[in-house]
Amino acid sequence: MAYGTGLENPDPKGSREFESHLLRSLEQDFIASFLLKRNFRIDSLLFLSKLQSNFCLRKHLT
């Protein structure tokens, strides 16, 4: 399924968590490539990635 991500053998009971993790990873990759194409600095990318992670966590917990 997701070869090369270290998640080749997800636990069937945890498939929802696996899908959620994969989606977040794809979202972060998309945001990073979008910002890199616009010459954002790496520290800006790290800040925005952390901001997005915090948002996803808050969204998940509420």
Coordinates of N, CA and C in Angstrom, one line a residue:
M1 N 0.8 -1.2 0.0 CA 0.0 0.0 0.0 C 0.9 1.3 0.0
A2 N 1.6 1.5 1.1 CA 2.4 2.7 1.2 C 3.8 2.3 1.3
Y3 N 4.4 1.8 0.2 CA 5.7 1.3 0.2 C 6.7 2.4 0.5
G4 N 7.7 2.1 1.3 CA 8.8 3.0 1.6 C 8.5 4.0 2.7
T5 N 7.3 3.9 3.3 CA 7.0 4.8 4.4 C 7.2 4.2 5.7
G6 N 7.6 2.9 5.8 CA 7.7 2.2 7.0 C 6.4 1.7 7.6
L7 N 5.3 1.9 6.7 CA 4.0 1.5 7.2 C 3.4 0.4 6.2
E8 N 4.3 -0.5 5.7 CA 3.9 -1.5 4.7 C 2.9 -2.5 5.3
N9 N 3.0 -2.8 6.6 CA 2.1 -3.8 7.2 C 1.3 -3.2 8.3
P10 N 0.3 -2.4 8.0 CA -0.5 -1.8 9.1 C -1.4 -2.8 9.8
D11 N -1.6 -2.6 11.0 CA -2.5 -3.5 11.8 C -3.9 -3.3 11.2
P12 N -4.6 -4.4 10.9 CA -6.0 -4.2 10.3 C -6.9 -3.5 11.3
K13 N -6.7 -3.7 12.6 CA -7.6 -3.1 13.6 C -7.3 -1.6 13.6
G14 N -6.1 -1.2 13.2 CA -5.7 0.2 13.3 C -5.7 0.8 11.9
S15 N -6.5 0.3 11.0 CA -6.5 0.8 9.6 C -7.0 2.3 9.6
R16 N -7.9 2.6 10.4 CA -8.4 4.0 10.4 C -7.3 5.0 10.8
E17 N -6.5 4.6 11.9 CA -5.3 5.4 12.3 C -4.3 5.4 11.2
F18 N -4.1 4.3 10.5 CA -3.1 4.3 9.4 C -3.6 5.2 8.3
E19 N -4.8 5.2 7.9 CA -5.3 6.1 6.9 C -5.2 7.5 7.3
S20 N -5.5 7.8 8.5 CA -5.4 9.2 9.0 C -3.9 9.7 9.0
H21 N -3.0 8.8 9.4 CA -1.5 9.1 9.3 C -1.1 9.4 7.9
L22 N -1.5 8.5 7.0 CA -1.1 8.6 5.6 C -1.7 9.9 5.0
L23 N -2.9 10.3 5.3 CA -3.5 11.5 4.8 C -2.7 12.7 5.3
R24 N -2.4 12.7 6.6 CA -1.6 13.9 7.2 C -0.3 14.0 6.5
S25 N 0.4 12.8 6.2 CA 1.7 12.8 5.6 C 1.5 13.4 4.2
L26 N 0.5 13.0 3.4 CA 0.3 13.6 2.1 C 0.0 15.0 2.1
E27 N -0.8 15.5 3.1 CA -1.1 16.9 3.2 C 0.2 17.7 3.5
Q28 N 1.0 17.2 4.4 CA 2.3 17.9 4.7 C 3.2 18.0 3.5
D29 N 3.3 16.9 2.7 CA 4.1 16.9 1.5 C 3.5 17.9 0.5
F30 N 2.2 18.0 0.4 CA 1.6 18.9 -0.6 C 1.9 20.3 -0.1
I31 N 1.8 20.6 1.1 CA 2.0 22.0 1.6 C 3.5 22.3 1.4
A32 N 4.4 21.4 1.8 CA 5.8 21.7 1.6 C 6.2 22.0 0.2
S33 N 5.7 21.1 -0.8 CA 6.0 21.4 -2.2 C 5.4 22.7 -2.7
F34 N 4.2 23.0 -2.2 CA 3.5 24.3 -2.6 C 4.4 25.5 -2.2
L35 N 4.8 25.4 -0.9 CA 5.6 26.5 -0.4 C 7.0 26.6 -1.0
L36 N 7.6 25.5 -1.2 CA 9.0 25.5 -1.8 C 8.9 26.1 -3.2
K37 N 7.9 25.8 -4.0 CA 7.8 26.4 -5.3 C 7.7 27.9 -5.3
R38 N 7.3 28.4 -4.1 CA 7.2 29.9 -4.0 C 8.3 30.5 -3.2
N39 N 9.4 29.7 -3.1 CA 10.7 30.2 -2.5 C 10.6 30.6 -1.0
F40 N 9.7 29.9 -0.3 CA 9.7 30.1 1.2 C 10.9 29.5 1.8
R41 N 11.4 30.1 2.9 CA 12.5 29.6 3.5 C 12.2 28.4 4.4
I42 N 13.2 27.5 4.6 CA 13.0 26.3 5.4 C 12.4 26.6 6.8
D43 N 12.9 27.6 7.4 CA 12.3 27.8 8.8 C 10.8 28.2 8.7
S44 N 10.4 28.8 7.6 CA 9.0 29.1 7.5 C 8.2 27.8 7.3
L45 N 8.8 26.8 6.5 CA 8.2 25.5 6.3 C 8.1 24.8 7.6
L46 N 9.1 24.8 8.4 CA 9.1 24.1 9.7 C 8.0 24.7 10.6
F47 N 7.9 26.0 10.6 CA 6.9 26.7 11.4 C 5.5 26.3 11.0
L48 N 5.3 26.4 9.7 CA 4.0 26.1 9.1 C 3.6 24.6 9.3
S49 N 4.6 23.7 9.2 CA 4.4 22.3 9.5 C 4.0 22.0 10.9
K50 N 4.7 22.7 11.8 CA 4.3 22.6 13.3 C 2.9 23.1 13.5
L51 N 2.6 24.3 12.9 CA 1.3 24.9 13.1 C 0.2 23.9 12.6
Q52 N 0.5 23.3 11.4 CA -0.5 22.4 10.9 C -0.7 21.2 11.7
S53 N 0.4 20.7 12.3 CA 0.4 19.5 13.1 C -0.4 19.8 14.4
N54 N -0.2 21.0 15.0 CA -1.0 21.4 16.1 C -2.5 21.5 15.8
F55 N -2.8 22.0 14.6 CA -4.2 22.2 14.2 C -4.8 20.8 14.1
C56 N -4.1 19.9 13.4 CA -4.6 18.5 13.2 C -4.9 17.8 14.6
L57 N -3.9 18.0 15.5 CA -4.1 17.4 16.8 C -5.3 18.0 17.6
R58 N -5.4 19.3 17.5 CA -6.5 20.0 18.2 C -7.8 19.5 17.6
K59 N -7.9 19.4 16.2 CA -9.1 19.0 15.5 C -9.4 17.5 15.9
H60 N -8.4 16.7 16.1 CA -8.6 15.3 16.4 C -9.1 15.2 17.9
L61 N -8.6 16.0 18.8 CA -9.0 15.9 20.2 C -10.3 16.5 20.5
T62 N -10.8 17.4 19.7 CA -12.1 18.0 20.0 C -13.3 17.3 19.3

